[in-house]
Amino acid sequence: MFENKQKVYVLIMLLMVMLLSISQNTKGNANIPLAPVSEEGFLPNPFQCVNDARKVPNCIDAVKKFQFKIITKECCFVLLKAPEDCLGMLFPMRFVIKIMLQLTCRFIGIHA
């Protein structure tokens, strides 16, 4: 009886590996990067996100401290164009930050 369970577990594992292999080999939207990638294309490049946002003075600090009164148009452009992964690298609560940022930017005349 123990051998039968072991065979079933092995077959399930093999099936899972095959399914994962098939799903990794499908094309889908493979041409669209989900985040800025390094030059080799393997890992995300968090430095690009940070560098773009740091070019605007007080942008990251204002958003982290919820000081939305001092956010500039340049800050809005940089952060709203950043991919979701970049916001996740810059701010711990990216969904809350994104909503607040969109509202603030809309208030100062920038629509996402």
PDB file of C-alpha atoms in Angstrom:
ATOM      1  CA  MET A   1       0.000   0.000   0.000  1.00  0.00           C
ATOM      2  CA  PHE A   2       2.861   2.393   0.821  1.00  0.00           C
ATOM      3  CA  GLU A   3       4.437   1.744  -2.581  1.00  0.00           C
ATOM      4  CA  ASN A   4       1.195   2.640  -4.354  1.00  0.00           C
ATOM      5  CA  LYS A   5       1.007   6.000  -2.578  1.00  0.00           C
ATOM      6  CA  GLN A   6       4.612   6.670  -3.409  1.00  0.00           C
ATOM      7  CA  LYS A   7       3.978   5.923  -7.096  1.00  0.00           C
ATOM      8  CA  VAL A   8       0.984   8.247  -7.112  1.00  0.00           C
ATOM      9  CA  TYR A   9       3.046  11.052  -5.551  1.00  0.00           C
ATOM     10  CA  VAL A  10       5.819  10.561  -8.083  1.00  0.00           C
ATOM     11  CA  LEU A  11       3.329  10.640 -10.961  1.00  0.00           C
ATOM     12  CA  ILE A  12       1.724  13.818  -9.609  1.00  0.00           C
ATOM     13  CA  MET A  13       5.136  15.456  -9.298  1.00  0.00           C
ATOM     14  CA  LEU A  14       6.048  14.475 -12.859  1.00  0.00           C
ATOM     15  CA  LEU A  15       2.742  15.815 -14.122  1.00  0.00           C
ATOM     16  CA  MET A  16       3.318  19.115 -12.307  1.00  0.00           C
ATOM     17  CA  VAL A  17       6.829  19.430 -13.746  1.00  0.00           C
ATOM     18  CA  MET A  18       5.498  18.762 -17.243  1.00  0.00           C
ATOM     19  CA  LEU A  19       2.730  21.341 -16.860  1.00  0.00           C
ATOM     20  CA  LEU A  20       5.159  23.943 -15.565  1.00  0.00           C
ATOM     21  CA  SER A  21       7.537  23.206 -18.426  1.00  0.00           C
ATOM     22  CA  ILE A  22       4.781  23.607 -20.971  1.00  0.00           C
ATOM     23  CA  SER A  23       3.577  26.858 -19.424  1.00  0.00           C
ATOM     24  CA  GLN A  24       7.136  28.255 -19.419  1.00  0.00           C
ATOM     25  CA  ASN A  25       7.579  27.459 -23.101  1.00  0.00           C
ATOM     26  CA  THR A  26       4.419  29.185 -24.311  1.00  0.00           C
ATOM     27  CA  LYS A  27       4.960  32.499 -26.049  1.00  0.00           C
ATOM     28  CA  GLY A  28       2.050  34.609 -24.781  1.00  0.00           C
ATOM     29  CA  ASN A  29       3.065  38.233 -24.226  1.00  0.00           C
ATOM     30  CA  ALA A  30       6.743  37.427 -23.899  1.00  0.00           C
ATOM     31  CA  ASN A  31       7.751  40.605 -25.726  1.00  0.00           C
ATOM     32  CA  ILE A  32       6.296  42.892 -23.079  1.00  0.00           C
ATOM     33  CA  PRO A  33       8.543  43.351 -20.037  1.00  0.00           C
ATOM     34  CA  LEU A  34       6.727  43.582 -16.726  1.00  0.00           C
ATOM     35  CA  ALA A  35       9.536  45.586 -15.150  1.00  0.00           C
ATOM     36  CA  PRO A  36      12.726  47.242 -16.269  1.00  0.00           C
ATOM     37  CA  VAL A  37      15.213  44.472 -16.867  1.00  0.00           C
ATOM     38  CA  SER A  38      18.963  44.371 -16.728  1.00  0.00           C
ATOM     39  CA  GLU A  39      20.995  44.456 -19.927  1.00  0.00           C
ATOM     40  CA  GLU A  40      21.166  40.671 -19.949  1.00  0.00           C
ATOM     41  CA  GLY A  41      17.368  40.541 -19.622  1.00  0.00           C
ATOM     42  CA  PHE A  42      17.215  38.048 -16.749  1.00  0.00           C
ATOM     43  CA  LEU A  43      16.597  40.062 -13.595  1.00  0.00           C
ATOM     44  CA  PRO A  44      14.681  43.281 -12.864  1.00  0.00           C
ATOM     45  CA  ASN A  45      16.749  46.433 -12.762  1.00  0.00           C
ATOM     46  CA  PRO A  46      15.618  48.351  -9.667  1.00  0.00           C
ATOM     47  CA  PHE A  47      18.296  50.997 -10.144  1.00  0.00           C
ATOM     48  CA  GLN A  48      16.571  52.363 -13.243  1.00  0.00           C
ATOM     49  CA  CYS A  49      13.350  52.932 -11.285  1.00  0.00           C
ATOM     50  CA  VAL A  50      15.150  54.599  -8.414  1.00  0.00           C
ATOM     51  CA  ASN A  51      17.346  56.748 -10.661  1.00  0.00           C
ATOM     52  CA  ASP A  52      14.390  58.113 -12.623  1.00  0.00           C
ATOM     53  CA  ALA A  53      12.502  59.010  -9.465  1.00  0.00           C
ATOM     54  CA  ARG A  54      15.552  60.509  -7.732  1.00  0.00           C
ATOM     55  CA  LYS A  55      16.136  62.925 -10.591  1.00  0.00           C
ATOM     56  CA  VAL A  56      13.123  64.852  -9.308  1.00  0.00           C
ATOM     57  CA  PRO A  57      13.947  66.624  -6.014  1.00  0.00           C
ATOM     58  CA  ASN A  58      11.948  65.491  -2.940  1.00  0.00           C
ATOM     59  CA  CYS A  59       9.743  63.209  -5.044  1.00  0.00           C
ATOM     60  CA  ILE A  60      10.319  59.905  -3.257  1.00  0.00           C
ATOM     61  CA  ASP A  61      10.470  61.463   0.218  1.00  0.00           C
ATOM     62  CA  ALA A  62       7.248  63.405  -0.313  1.00  0.00           C
ATOM     63  CA  VAL A  63       5.365  60.295  -1.394  1.00  0.00           C
ATOM     64  CA  LYS A  64       6.837  58.108   1.381  1.00  0.00           C
ATOM     65  CA  LYS A  65       5.826  60.658   4.013  1.00  0.00           C
ATOM     66  CA  PHE A  66       2.382  61.210   2.435  1.00  0.00           C
ATOM     67  CA  GLN A  67       3.215  64.883   1.816  1.00  0.00           C
ATOM     68  CA  PHE A  68       1.144  65.074  -1.332  1.00  0.00           C
ATOM     69  CA  LYS A  69       0.940  68.882  -1.162  1.00  0.00           C
ATOM     70  CA  ILE A  70       4.538  69.221  -2.332  1.00  0.00           C
ATOM     71  CA  ILE A  71       4.410  66.718  -5.205  1.00  0.00           C
ATOM     72  CA  THR A  72       5.315  68.335  -8.512  1.00  0.00           C
ATOM     73  CA  LYS A  73       4.193  67.593 -12.047  1.00  0.00           C
ATOM     74  CA  GLU A  74       7.592  66.076 -12.848  1.00  0.00           C
ATOM     75  CA  CYS A  75       7.211  63.709  -9.911  1.00  0.00           C
ATOM     76  CA  CYS A  76       3.797  62.669 -11.191  1.00  0.00           C
ATOM     77  CA  PHE A  77       5.121  61.998 -14.685  1.00  0.00           C
ATOM     78  CA  VAL A  78       7.988  59.858 -13.418  1.00  0.00           C
ATOM     79  CA  LEU A  79       6.009  57.803 -10.895  1.00  0.00           C
ATOM     80  CA  LEU A  80       2.854  57.313 -12.939  1.00  0.00           C
ATOM     81  CA  LYS A  81       4.837  56.053 -15.933  1.00  0.00           C
ATOM     82  CA  ALA A  82       6.810  53.620 -13.778  1.00  0.00           C
ATOM     83  CA  PRO A  83       5.766  49.948 -13.949  1.00  0.00           C
ATOM     84  CA  GLU A  84       3.999  48.401 -10.957  1.00  0.00           C
ATOM     85  CA  ASP A  85       7.147  46.551  -9.970  1.00  0.00           C
ATOM     86  CA  CYS A  86       9.048  49.814  -9.716  1.00  0.00           C
ATOM     87  CA  LEU A  87       6.477  51.264  -7.353  1.00  0.00           C
ATOM     88  CA  GLY A  88       6.766  48.100  -5.287  1.00  0.00           C
ATOM     89  CA  MET A  89      10.533  48.606  -5.048  1.00  0.00           C
ATOM     90  CA  LEU A  90      10.222  52.256  -4.095  1.00  0.00           C
ATOM     91  CA  PHE A  91       7.237  52.157  -1.730  1.00  0.00           C
ATOM     92  CA  PRO A  92       6.066  49.431   0.649  1.00  0.00           C
ATOM     93  CA  MET A  93       2.329  50.040   0.124  1.00  0.00           C
ATOM     94  CA  ARG A  94       2.350  50.443  -3.643  1.00  0.00           C
ATOM     95  CA  PHE A  95      -1.402  50.080  -4.202  1.00  0.00           C
ATOM     96  CA  VAL A  96      -2.297  52.737  -1.637  1.00  0.00           C
ATOM     97  CA  ILE A  97       0.513  54.967  -2.900  1.00  0.00           C
ATOM     98  CA  LYS A  98      -0.604  54.552  -6.520  1.00  0.00           C
ATOM     99  CA  ILE A  99      -4.207  55.528  -5.731  1.00  0.00           C
ATOM    100  CA  MET A 100      -3.146  58.537  -3.666  1.00  0.00           C
ATOM    101  CA  LEU A 101      -0.643  59.556  -6.327  1.00  0.00           C
ATOM    102  CA  GLN A 102      -3.223  59.299  -9.101  1.00  0.00           C
ATOM    103  CA  LEU A 103      -5.658  61.448  -7.126  1.00  0.00           C
ATOM    104  CA  THR A 104      -2.986  64.021  -6.335  1.00  0.00           C
ATOM    105  CA  CYS A 105      -1.739  64.167  -9.899  1.00  0.00           C
ATOM    106  CA  ARG A 106      -5.271  64.507 -11.212  1.00  0.00           C
ATOM    107  CA  PHE A 107      -5.832  67.355  -8.769  1.00  0.00           C
ATOM    108  CA  ILE A 108      -2.806  69.252 -10.141  1.00  0.00           C
ATOM    109  CA  GLY A 109      -3.911  68.620 -13.722  1.00  0.00           C
ATOM    110  CA  ILE A 110      -2.118  65.448 -14.792  1.00  0.00           C
ATOM    111  CA  HIS A 111      -4.212  62.501 -15.902  1.00  0.00           C
ATOM    112  CA  ALA A 112      -2.663  59.029 -15.888  1.00  0.00           C
TER     113      ALA A 112
END
